[in-house]
Tab-separated table of C-alpha atoms in Angstrom:
chain	number	residue	atom	x	y	z
A	1	MET	CA	-35.148	-161.175	0.730
A	2	GLU	CA	-33.461	-163.523	-1.615
A	3	GLY	CA	-36.660	-164.557	-3.389
A	4	GLY	CA	-37.638	-163.080	-6.730
A	5	ARG	CA	-35.853	-159.994	-7.981
A	6	GLU	CA	-37.231	-156.792	-6.610
A	7	LYS	CA	-38.520	-154.347	-9.173
A	8	GLU	CA	-36.179	-151.384	-9.514
A	9	GLU	CA	-39.055	-148.963	-9.319
A	10	GLU	CA	-39.812	-150.012	-5.820
A	11	GLN	CA	-36.427	-149.353	-4.392
A	12	ASP	CA	-35.934	-146.172	-2.505
A	13	GLY	CA	-33.497	-143.763	-3.951
A	14	VAL	CA	-33.451	-145.288	-7.374
A	15	SER	CA	-35.012	-143.260	-10.122
A	16	VAL	CA	-38.016	-144.815	-11.784
A	17	HIS	CA	-36.461	-143.913	-15.076
A	18	SER	CA	-33.165	-145.570	-14.458
A	19	PRO	CA	-32.999	-148.597	-16.676
A	20	CYS	CA	-29.930	-149.967	-15.063
A	21	LYS	CA	-29.917	-152.779	-12.633
A	22	ALA	CA	-28.956	-152.021	-9.089
A	23	PRO	CA	-25.625	-153.529	-8.170
A	24	PRO	CA	-25.810	-156.978	-6.611
A	25	SER	CA	-27.524	-156.455	-3.354
A	26	SER	CA	-25.818	-157.117	-0.121
A	27	ALA	CA	-26.623	-156.183	3.414
A	28	SER	CA	-24.987	-152.757	3.258
A	29	SER	CA	-25.706	-151.879	-0.383
A	30	LEU	CA	-27.410	-148.561	0.234
A	31	PRO	CA	-24.377	-146.246	0.059
A	32	LYS	CA	-23.203	-148.078	-3.064
A	33	GLU	CA	-26.588	-147.572	-4.707
A	34	GLN	CA	-26.469	-143.923	-3.881
A	35	GLN	CA	-23.061	-143.680	-5.452
A	36	GLU	CA	-24.337	-145.394	-8.564
A	37	VAL	CA	-27.289	-143.051	-8.749
A	38	GLU	CA	-25.030	-140.048	-8.276
A	39	LEU	CA	-22.794	-141.348	-11.036
A	40	GLU	CA	-25.681	-141.816	-13.429
A	41	LEU	CA	-27.157	-138.438	-12.644
A	42	ARG	CA	-23.834	-136.756	-13.357
A	43	LEU	CA	-23.541	-138.613	-16.602
A	44	LEU	CA	-27.010	-137.513	-17.651
A	45	GLU	CA	-26.095	-133.926	-16.774
A	46	ALA	CA	-22.974	-134.272	-18.870
A	47	LEU	CA	-25.005	-135.419	-21.829
A	48	GLU	CA	-26.714	-132.049	-21.977
A	49	ILE	CA	-23.397	-130.674	-23.128
A	50	TYR	CA	-22.081	-133.793	-24.877
A	51	PRO	CA	-24.967	-135.476	-26.696
A	52	PRO	CA	-24.477	-139.210	-27.272
A	53	VAL	CA	-25.001	-138.830	-30.998
A	54	LYS	CA	-21.782	-136.841	-31.180
A	55	LEU	CA	-19.965	-139.962	-30.038
A	56	ARG	CA	-20.520	-141.370	-33.490
A	57	GLY	CA	-19.121	-138.560	-35.552
A	58	VAL	CA	-15.670	-137.292	-36.381
A	59	HIS	CA	-15.483	-135.284	-33.163
A	60	ARG	CA	-16.169	-138.313	-30.981
A	61	HIS	CA	-12.809	-138.505	-29.251
A	62	PHE	CA	-13.022	-134.906	-28.123
A	63	VAL	CA	-16.585	-135.440	-26.967
A	64	LEU	CA	-15.432	-138.452	-24.983
A	65	TYR	CA	-12.596	-136.401	-23.550
A	66	GLY	CA	-15.155	-133.787	-22.534
A	67	LEU	CA	-17.211	-136.438	-20.759
A	68	MET	CA	-14.138	-137.771	-18.975
A	69	GLU	CA	-13.302	-134.300	-17.765
A	70	PHE	CA	-16.856	-133.516	-16.692
A	71	LEU	CA	-17.123	-136.649	-14.588
A	72	ARG	CA	-13.669	-136.177	-13.168
A	73	LYS	CA	-14.568	-132.703	-11.965
A	74	SER	CA	-18.003	-133.652	-10.641
A	75	LEU	CA	-17.030	-136.836	-8.869
A	76	ASP	CA	-13.447	-136.050	-8.074
A	77	ARG	CA	-11.858	-139.147	-9.512
A	78	HIS	CA	-10.355	-140.316	-12.738
A	79	PHE	CA	-12.484	-141.882	-15.442
A	80	SER	CA	-11.003	-143.823	-18.296
A	81	PRO	CA	-12.561	-143.630	-21.751
A	82	ASP	CA	-13.747	-147.212	-21.408
A	83	GLU	CA	-15.406	-146.535	-18.090
A	84	VAL	CA	-17.322	-143.651	-19.600
A	85	LEU	CA	-18.428	-145.752	-22.541
A	86	GLN	CA	-19.557	-148.526	-20.247
A	87	LEU	CA	-21.582	-146.058	-18.238
A	88	LEU	CA	-23.191	-144.757	-21.382
A	89	ASP	CA	-23.959	-148.286	-22.374
A	90	ARG	CA	-26.424	-148.463	-19.497
A	91	PHE	CA	-28.567	-145.873	-21.209
A	92	TYR	CA	-27.779	-145.982	-24.877
A	93	ASN	CA	-26.978	-148.500	-27.504
A	94	LEU	CA	-24.317	-146.379	-29.119
A	95	GLU	CA	-24.108	-148.565	-32.182
A	96	MET	CA	-27.721	-147.821	-32.943
A	97	LEU	CA	-27.206	-144.087	-32.886
A	98	LYS	CA	-27.065	-142.724	-36.366
A	99	PRO	CA	-24.194	-140.294	-36.846
A	100	ASP	CA	-25.548	-137.014	-38.084
A	101	ASP	CA	-23.445	-136.812	-41.226
A	102	GLU	CA	-25.630	-134.213	-42.820
A	103	GLU	CA	-25.062	-131.848	-39.975
A	104	ILE	CA	-23.367	-128.707	-41.070
A	105	ASP	CA	-19.731	-129.234	-40.326
A	106	ILE	CA	-16.609	-127.748	-41.725
A	107	LEU	CA	-15.457	-131.232	-42.677
A	108	ASN	CA	-18.295	-131.605	-45.146
A	109	HIS	CA	-17.054	-128.783	-47.291
A	110	GLU	CA	-14.050	-129.416	-49.520
A	111	GLU	CA	-11.641	-126.576	-50.069
A	112	ASP	CA	-7.985	-126.096	-50.877
A	113	PHE	CA	-5.660	-125.436	-47.988
A	114	CYS	CA	-4.761	-121.814	-47.555
A	115	LEU	CA	-2.154	-120.463	-45.168
A	116	PRO	CA	-3.487	-117.334	-43.458
A	117	GLN	CA	-1.774	-114.040	-44.167
A	118	SER	CA	-0.591	-113.707	-40.585
A	119	TYR	CA	1.957	-116.447	-41.136
A	120	PHE	CA	3.740	-114.349	-43.728
A	121	VAL	CA	4.226	-111.400	-41.466
A	122	LYS	CA	7.595	-111.205	-39.791
A	123	GLU	CA	7.192	-111.429	-36.048
A	124	GLU	CA	9.327	-110.214	-33.229
A	125	PRO	CA	11.180	-113.247	-31.844
B	1	MET	CA	-38.822	-103.662	-74.482
B	2	GLY	CA	-38.316	-100.693	-72.352
B	3	SER	CA	-41.438	-101.237	-70.337
B	4	SER	CA	-41.053	-99.770	-66.973
B	5	SER	CA	-40.940	-102.476	-64.375
B	6	LYS	CA	-41.813	-100.222	-61.506
B	7	GLU	CA	-45.575	-100.592	-61.917
B	8	GLU	CA	-45.270	-104.296	-61.639
B	9	THR	CA	-43.751	-104.354	-58.221
B	10	ALA	CA	-47.119	-104.633	-56.570
B	11	THR	CA	-47.435	-108.122	-57.851
B	12	ASP	CA	-45.088	-110.920	-57.095
B	13	GLY	CA	-41.761	-109.474	-57.932
B	14	ASP	CA	-39.942	-112.530	-59.146
B	15	THR	CA	-40.319	-111.885	-62.778
B	16	SER	CA	-37.599	-109.559	-63.783
B	17	SER	CA	-38.429	-107.467	-66.804
B	18	GLY	CA	-34.984	-107.983	-68.212
B	19	ASP	CA	-33.791	-104.458	-67.743
B	20	THR	CA	-33.492	-104.566	-64.016
B	21	PRO	CA	-30.353	-102.980	-62.606
B	22	PRO	CA	-27.344	-105.082	-61.501
B	23	SER	CA	-28.291	-104.730	-57.840
B	24	ASN	CA	-30.528	-107.695	-58.431
B	25	SER	CA	-27.646	-109.866	-59.459
B	26	ASN	CA	-26.641	-112.692	-57.242
B	27	LEU	CA	-23.561	-111.552	-55.348
B	28	PHE	CA	-23.013	-114.604	-53.184
B	29	SER	CA	-23.236	-118.256	-54.079
B	30	GLU	CA	-24.403	-121.254	-52.138
B	31	GLY	CA	-21.593	-122.766	-50.158
B	32	GLU	CA	-19.606	-119.552	-50.222
B	33	ARG	CA	-17.873	-118.404	-47.093
B	34	VAL	CA	-18.681	-114.809	-46.318
B	35	LEU	CA	-18.552	-112.240	-43.582
B	36	ALA	CA	-21.888	-111.257	-42.143
B	37	TYR	CA	-23.009	-108.425	-39.940
B	38	HIS	CA	-24.969	-109.375	-36.900
B	39	GLY	CA	-25.619	-106.709	-34.378
B	40	PRO	CA	-22.556	-104.534	-34.031
B	41	ARG	CA	-20.166	-107.240	-35.059
B	42	ILE	CA	-19.093	-109.252	-38.047
B	43	TYR	CA	-18.982	-113.018	-38.101
B	44	GLU	CA	-17.692	-115.546	-40.541
B	45	ALA	CA	-20.618	-117.349	-42.118
B	46	LYS	CA	-21.520	-119.678	-44.915
B	47	VAL	CA	-24.273	-119.172	-47.433
B	48	GLN	CA	-26.568	-122.181	-47.314
B	49	LYS	CA	-29.165	-120.997	-49.786
B	50	ALA	CA	-29.680	-118.091	-52.117
B	51	GLU	CA	-33.110	-117.024	-53.289
B	52	LEU	CA	-34.539	-114.158	-55.267
B	53	ARG	CA	-37.464	-112.743	-53.357
B	54	LYS	CA	-39.329	-109.701	-54.498
B	55	LYS	CA	-36.512	-108.680	-56.800
B	56	GLU	CA	-33.942	-108.911	-54.038
B	57	TRP	CA	-31.497	-111.666	-53.369
B	58	LYS	CA	-31.756	-113.164	-49.943
B	59	TYR	CA	-29.242	-115.498	-48.393
B	60	PHE	CA	-29.769	-118.110	-45.740
B	61	VAL	CA	-26.570	-118.047	-43.738
B	62	HIS	CA	-25.030	-120.217	-41.066
B	63	TYR	CA	-22.640	-118.548	-38.657
B	64	LEU	CA	-19.557	-120.665	-38.325
B	65	GLY	CA	-19.046	-121.995	-34.854
B	66	TRP	CA	-22.594	-121.132	-33.835
B	67	ASN	CA	-25.472	-123.491	-33.295
B	68	LYS	CA	-27.650	-123.781	-36.369
B	69	ASN	CA	-30.527	-122.211	-34.454
B	70	TRP	CA	-28.858	-118.918	-35.335
B	71	ASP	CA	-29.139	-119.559	-39.087
B	72	GLU	CA	-31.183	-116.878	-40.768
B	73	TRP	CA	-32.179	-115.123	-43.981
B	74	VAL	CA	-30.295	-111.907	-44.621
B	75	GLY	CA	-30.021	-109.446	-47.458
B	76	ALA	CA	-26.889	-108.641	-49.380
B	77	ASP	CA	-26.492	-105.490	-47.333
B	78	ARG	CA	-25.535	-107.651	-44.359
B	79	LEU	CA	-22.899	-109.632	-46.194
B	80	MET	CA	-19.383	-109.030	-47.421
B	81	LYS	CA	-16.934	-111.076	-49.387
B	82	LEU	CA	-14.375	-112.931	-47.377
B	83	THR	CA	-11.339	-110.842	-48.159
B	84	GLU	CA	-8.344	-109.700	-46.160
B	85	GLU	CA	-9.735	-106.181	-46.144
B	86	ASN	CA	-13.083	-107.211	-44.762
B	87	VAL	CA	-11.471	-109.437	-42.186
B	88	MET	CA	-9.654	-106.337	-40.985
B	89	LYS	CA	-13.046	-104.668	-40.611
B	90	GLN	CA	-14.173	-107.611	-38.549
B	91	GLN	CA	-11.165	-107.376	-36.307
B	92	ALA	CA	-11.624	-103.660	-35.944
B	93	LEU	CA	-15.175	-104.150	-34.764
B	94	ASP	CA	-14.037	-106.844	-32.364
B	95	LYS	CA	-11.575	-104.402	-30.874
B	96	LYS	CA	-14.224	-101.756	-30.628
B	97	GLN	CA	-16.458	-104.087	-28.740
B	98	GLY	CA	-13.583	-104.702	-26.397
B	99	VAL	CA	-13.959	-108.383	-26.912
B	100	ASP	CA	-10.995	-110.629	-26.606
B	101	LYS	CA	-11.527	-113.727	-28.737
B	102	SER	CA	-10.990	-115.895	-25.720
B	103	SER	CA	-13.262	-113.893	-23.469
B	104	LYS	CA	-15.611	-115.681	-21.196
B	105	SER	CA	-18.544	-113.298	-21.286
B	106	GLY	CA	-21.795	-115.040	-20.736
B	107	ARG	CA	-20.347	-118.513	-20.869
B	108	SER	CA	-19.467	-119.235	-17.291
B	109	SER	CA	-22.914	-120.686	-16.859
B	110	GLN	CA	-22.131	-123.326	-19.382
B	111	SER	CA	-19.888	-125.360	-17.140
B	112	LYS	CA	-22.697	-125.922	-14.678
B	113	PRO	CA	-25.376	-128.166	-16.068
B	114	LYS	CA	-28.814	-126.824	-15.433
B	115	SER	CA	-32.411	-127.802	-15.405
B	116	SER	CA	-34.228	-126.655	-18.491
B	117	ALA	CA	-35.814	-123.736	-16.646
B	118	ASP	CA	-32.456	-122.399	-15.585
B	119	ALA	CA	-31.023	-123.022	-18.994
B	120	LYS	CA	-33.735	-120.896	-20.555
B	121	ALA	CA	-32.885	-118.080	-18.176
B	122	ASP	CA	-29.222	-118.385	-19.092
B	123	LYS	CA	-30.115	-118.295	-22.731
B	124	GLU	CA	-31.686	-114.933	-22.019
B	125	ASP	CA	-28.460	-113.782	-20.392
B	126	LEU	CA	-26.451	-114.964	-23.355
B	127	LYS	CA	-28.826	-113.097	-25.581
B	128	ASN	CA	-28.043	-109.884	-23.766
B	129	THR	CA	-24.279	-110.170	-23.535
B	130	ALA	CA	-23.828	-111.465	-27.049
B	131	PRO	CA	-25.144	-109.033	-29.621
B	132	LYS	CA	-27.487	-111.542	-31.164
B	133	GLY	CA	-30.834	-110.420	-29.890
B	134	ARG	CA	-33.048	-112.525	-32.075
B	135	LYS	CA	-35.677	-114.864	-30.792
B	136	ARG	CA	-34.427	-118.345	-31.029
B	137	LYS	CA	-36.334	-121.304	-32.354
B	138	SER	CA	-36.390	-123.894	-29.637
B	139	ASP	CA	-35.182	-127.083	-31.114
B	140	SER	CA	-35.372	-130.622	-29.855
B	141	GLY	CA	-34.438	-129.281	-26.463
B	142	VAL	CA	-31.465	-131.522	-26.058
B	143	GLU	CA	-29.132	-129.308	-28.062
B	144	LYS	CA	-29.104	-126.148	-26.013
B	145	ASP	CA	-27.779	-123.164	-27.789
B	146	ASN	CA	-24.620	-122.598	-25.844
B	147	SER	CA	-22.070	-122.243	-28.595
B	148	SER	CA	-20.382	-118.928	-29.020
B	149	MET	CA	-17.941	-117.232	-31.330
B	150	GLU	CA	-15.713	-116.419	-28.417
B	151	LYS	CA	-15.076	-120.082	-27.914
B	152	LEU	CA	-12.634	-120.446	-30.799
B	153	VAL	CA	-9.656	-122.100	-29.192
B	154	LYS	CA	-6.406	-120.239	-29.690
B	155	ILE	CA	-3.647	-122.499	-30.865
B	156	GLN	CA	-0.381	-120.698	-30.754
B	157	ILE	CA	1.948	-122.314	-33.252
B	158	PRO	CA	5.638	-121.955	-32.328
B	159	SER	CA	7.530	-119.609	-34.629
B	160	THR	CA	9.903	-122.172	-36.084
B	161	LEU	CA	6.887	-124.241	-37.046
B	162	LYS	CA	5.255	-121.206	-38.564
B	163	LYS	CA	8.332	-120.794	-40.688
B	164	GLN	CA	8.034	-124.447	-41.609
B	165	LEU	CA	4.523	-123.738	-42.862
B	166	VAL	CA	5.706	-120.837	-44.949
B	167	ASP	CA	8.493	-122.945	-46.468
B	168	ASP	CA	5.906	-125.656	-47.099
B	169	TRP	CA	3.704	-123.136	-48.903
B	170	ASP	CA	6.658	-121.958	-50.912
B	171	PHE	CA	7.757	-125.445	-51.992
B	172	VAL	CA	4.328	-126.496	-53.124
B	173	THR	CA	2.693	-123.381	-54.479
B	174	GLN	CA	5.670	-121.405	-55.718
B	175	GLN	CA	8.160	-124.065	-56.713
B	176	ASP	CA	5.760	-126.760	-57.890
B	177	LYS	CA	7.326	-129.321	-55.603
B	178	LEU	CA	5.686	-132.114	-53.669
B	179	VAL	CA	6.280	-133.983	-50.465
B	180	LYS	CA	7.603	-137.402	-51.346
B	181	LEU	CA	5.101	-140.029	-50.260
B	182	PRO	CA	4.812	-142.209	-48.307
B	183	ARG	CA	6.444	-140.418	-45.424
B	184	SER	CA	8.524	-141.874	-42.679
B	185	PRO	CA	7.794	-141.121	-39.946
B	186	ASN	CA	4.135	-140.840	-40.871
B	187	VAL	CA	1.434	-139.210	-38.769
B	188	ASP	CA	0.685	-142.479	-36.962
B	189	ASP	CA	4.339	-142.858	-36.032
B	190	ILE	CA	4.575	-139.325	-34.736
B	191	LEU	CA	1.455	-139.639	-32.597
B	192	THR	CA	2.746	-142.910	-31.176
B	193	LYS	CA	6.095	-141.394	-30.390
B	194	TYR	CA	4.396	-138.561	-28.605
B	195	LEU	CA	2.356	-140.962	-26.479
B	196	GLU	CA	5.529	-142.814	-25.526
B	197	TYR	CA	7.213	-139.559	-24.651
B	198	ARG	CA	4.300	-138.493	-22.464
B	199	SER	CA	4.011	-141.881	-20.794
B	200	LYS	CA	7.608	-141.657	-19.710
B	201	LYS	CA	6.991	-138.219	-18.277
B	202	ASP	CA	3.595	-138.755	-16.670
B	203	GLY	CA	3.767	-142.368	-15.679
B	204	ILE	CA	0.335	-143.917	-15.772
B	205	MET	CA	-2.492	-141.432	-16.352
B	206	THR	CA	-2.157	-141.029	-20.100
B	207	ASP	CA	-5.817	-141.779	-20.807
B	208	SER	CA	-6.628	-138.188	-21.641
B	209	VAL	CA	-3.627	-137.752	-23.886
B	210	GLY	CA	-4.424	-141.044	-25.577
B	211	GLU	CA	-7.974	-139.984	-26.341
B	212	ILE	CA	-6.849	-136.626	-27.667
B	213	LEU	CA	-4.302	-138.284	-29.933
B	214	LYS	CA	-7.016	-140.546	-31.282
B	215	GLY	CA	-9.014	-137.410	-31.914
B	216	ILE	CA	-6.135	-135.848	-33.805
B	217	ARG	CA	-5.706	-138.935	-35.971
B	218	CYS	CA	-9.433	-139.019	-36.632
B	219	TYR	CA	-9.472	-135.371	-37.667
B	220	PHE	CA	-6.410	-135.835	-39.810
B	221	ASP	CA	-7.804	-138.787	-41.739
B	222	LYS	CA	-11.036	-136.980	-42.456
B	223	ALA	CA	-9.593	-133.512	-42.964
B	224	LEU	CA	-6.653	-134.286	-45.208
B	225	PRO	CA	-8.489	-134.659	-48.515
B	226	VAL	CA	-11.130	-132.128	-47.508
B	227	MET	CA	-9.084	-129.158	-46.395
B	228	LEU	CA	-5.400	-129.852	-45.909
B	229	LEU	CA	-4.168	-130.116	-49.474
B	230	TYR	CA	-2.975	-127.403	-51.774
B	231	LYS	CA	-4.569	-127.654	-55.192
B	232	LYS	CA	-1.329	-128.879	-56.699
B	233	GLU	CA	-1.221	-131.829	-54.346
B	234	ARG	CA	-4.590	-133.301	-55.307
B	235	GLN	CA	-3.324	-135.365	-58.167
B	236	GLN	CA	-0.667	-136.938	-55.980
B	237	TYR	CA	-3.312	-137.680	-53.375
B	238	ASN	CA	-5.498	-139.480	-55.881
B	239	GLU	CA	-2.564	-141.522	-57.065
B	240	VAL	CA	-1.194	-142.504	-53.700
B	241	VAL	CA	-4.146	-142.808	-51.376
B	242	HIS	CA	-6.644	-145.510	-52.223
B	243	HIS	CA	-9.995	-146.227	-50.635
B	244	ASP	CA	-8.988	-148.323	-47.701
B	245	VAL	CA	-5.802	-146.478	-46.867
B	246	SER	CA	-5.827	-143.889	-44.125
B	247	PRO	CA	-3.912	-140.685	-44.792
B	248	SER	CA	-2.231	-140.930	-41.405
B	249	THR	CA	-0.223	-143.880	-42.704
B	250	ILE	CA	0.942	-142.025	-45.799
B	251	TYR	CA	1.427	-138.391	-44.892
B	252	GLY	CA	3.709	-136.956	-42.239
B	253	ALA	CA	4.533	-133.916	-40.181
B	254	GLU	CA	4.215	-131.445	-43.063
B	255	HIS	CA	0.513	-132.109	-43.472
B	256	LEU	CA	-0.116	-132.775	-39.804
B	257	LEU	CA	1.079	-129.282	-39.072
B	258	ARG	CA	-1.457	-127.850	-41.484
B	259	LEU	CA	-4.149	-129.551	-39.415
B	260	PHE	CA	-3.188	-127.358	-36.497
B	261	VAL	CA	-3.797	-124.251	-38.563
B	262	LYS	CA	-7.367	-125.477	-38.978
B	263	PHE	CA	-7.833	-126.946	-35.523
B	264	PRO	CA	-9.680	-124.020	-33.932
B	265	GLU	CA	-12.253	-124.100	-36.705
B	266	LEU	CA	-12.726	-127.831	-36.394
B	267	LEU	CA	-13.330	-127.637	-32.680
B	268	ALA	CA	-15.873	-124.872	-33.172
B	269	TYR	CA	-18.277	-127.494	-34.494
B	270	VAL	CA	-18.331	-129.437	-31.273
B	271	ASN	CA	-19.556	-128.026	-28.000
B	272	ILE	CA	-16.987	-128.329	-25.232
B	273	GLU	CA	-16.984	-126.834	-21.758
B	274	GLU	CA	-14.740	-123.861	-21.387
B	275	GLU	CA	-12.469	-125.307	-18.702
B	276	THR	CA	-12.061	-128.472	-20.694
B	277	LEU	CA	-11.274	-126.491	-23.813
B	278	ILE	CA	-8.465	-124.760	-21.950
B	279	ARG	CA	-6.996	-128.061	-20.830
B	280	LEU	CA	-7.303	-129.384	-24.347
B	281	GLN	CA	-5.566	-126.327	-25.685
B	282	GLN	CA	-2.678	-126.888	-23.277
B	283	LYS	CA	-2.301	-130.489	-24.359
B	284	LEU	CA	-2.312	-129.514	-28.016
B	285	MET	CA	0.335	-126.883	-27.314
B	286	ASP	CA	2.470	-129.507	-25.648
B	287	PHE	CA	2.168	-131.675	-28.717
B	288	LEU	CA	3.257	-128.803	-30.922
B	289	LYS	CA	6.284	-128.216	-28.736
B	290	PHE	CA	7.117	-131.869	-29.187
B	291	LEU	CA	6.954	-131.412	-32.946
B	292	GLN	CA	9.177	-128.390	-32.655
B	293	LYS	CA	11.701	-130.254	-30.541
B	294	ASN	CA	11.896	-132.948	-33.182
B	295	GLN	CA	11.570	-130.652	-36.128
B	296	SER	CA	14.695	-131.825	-37.898
B	297	THR	CA	13.763	-135.494	-37.758
B	298	PHE	CA	10.028	-135.163	-38.415
B	299	PHE	CA	10.004	-132.595	-41.211
B	300	LEU	CA	11.507	-132.648	-44.663
B	301	SER	CA	13.914	-129.853	-45.434
B	302	ALA	CA	13.463	-130.329	-49.141
B	303	TYR	CA	10.632	-131.494	-51.316
B	304	ASP	CA	10.774	-133.367	-54.599
B	305	GLY	CA	10.963	-131.495	-57.858
B	306	PRO	CA	7.956	-131.432	-60.198
B	307	LYS	CA	6.531	-134.915	-60.758
B	308	GLY	CA	8.846	-136.159	-58.040
B	309	VAL	CA	6.643	-138.992	-56.903
B	310	SER	CA	6.121	-141.010	-59.975
B	311	GLU	CA	9.286	-140.239	-61.853
B	312	GLY	CA	10.473	-143.342	-63.583
B	313	LYS	CA	7.474	-145.356	-62.527
B	314	GLY	CA	5.864	-145.139	-65.886
B	315	LYS	CA	2.464	-144.062	-64.634
B	316	GLY	CA	1.858	-142.421	-67.941
B	317	LYS	CA	0.444	-139.182	-66.618
B	318	ASP	CA	-0.948	-137.073	-69.377
B	319	ASP	CA	-0.487	-133.482	-68.412
């Protein structure tokens, strides 16, 4: 049916809560849709460990690395940082997320550098 | 004066009669890093608040590397000063518990994402394996409490680089010398060189390495003024680094190496899956080996004498 756009909620297999548009429909789009859904579900699982708000703070690159790794393991293919960010963009407006600067973090506490004692102990080569 | 204060304890005990014994003195200050007992073990913690309650000082502590849901009020009896001696106590208890710092007890569930019902059950498991048996406040629900002390990444610094750090300490703190700034190569240069080196070796897939290097630069820029400077270097920092300049364009390998001493602590504040942490650790190790390989070109073998930076520049420092 090429007439008006079908509502996402009415499509089988697509979560009612998924805000993303289904890929351009074609005759054999079903497997592709399932892949997309699988992808999104995995991403949402990943976000339990790597909350989007952390992508705004000082740890963001390591959080992104964590997401890349999670998706790579779950879906058995490589994900570039940009791909991950684009995926996230379907669900979140990352720019709107406020970085939690007040969160207790070692980088909020100034102190002089101190080399631990263990460095001064002679080690066996 | 000389009224006995004992009779007054029935009432609100905040008013000290003035002749109360020193045990009511405030031993720990807000912001202080301490060692705290929890269960059978000792953890590094930070005092968030200190309050006198019923003639006793109570401290609201945050356990470093642990989710803030673990933060709690404790008495002075649970705390110790952060000294070498007490750290030994901590290590002794760790040994007694048979816990290797990199152990995986109770955390294998973390790599598998769960529904909230399962996650709650796992939280119970964690509660039993880790000694912290307290009821946990459930927070927003998104941040599950799955951080653990055991997750501190181990970053093994090669011995020649360790020696470099000791020499660095000696130059700055014992000989009053300073690294001449700006450095060449600077941190940016070094990270770029490393990416080139890895690209040649790995061919294409350098996405992960690239992201990690960005992470290192990001940490360095934020961490340098906060925790990577010896006291004697602060003045130089204020003179050389202005608001819009990033430290990674000014400082070099000497200070970058100090970042790696602090790296495990930095990573403790971000939750990362165990397997991923191991991969990350390997990549960081590889970077350190690269530094070691290029030690003679990246690191200074001598620092400038006192006031080495602005000698002859007429900055008019009043010391």
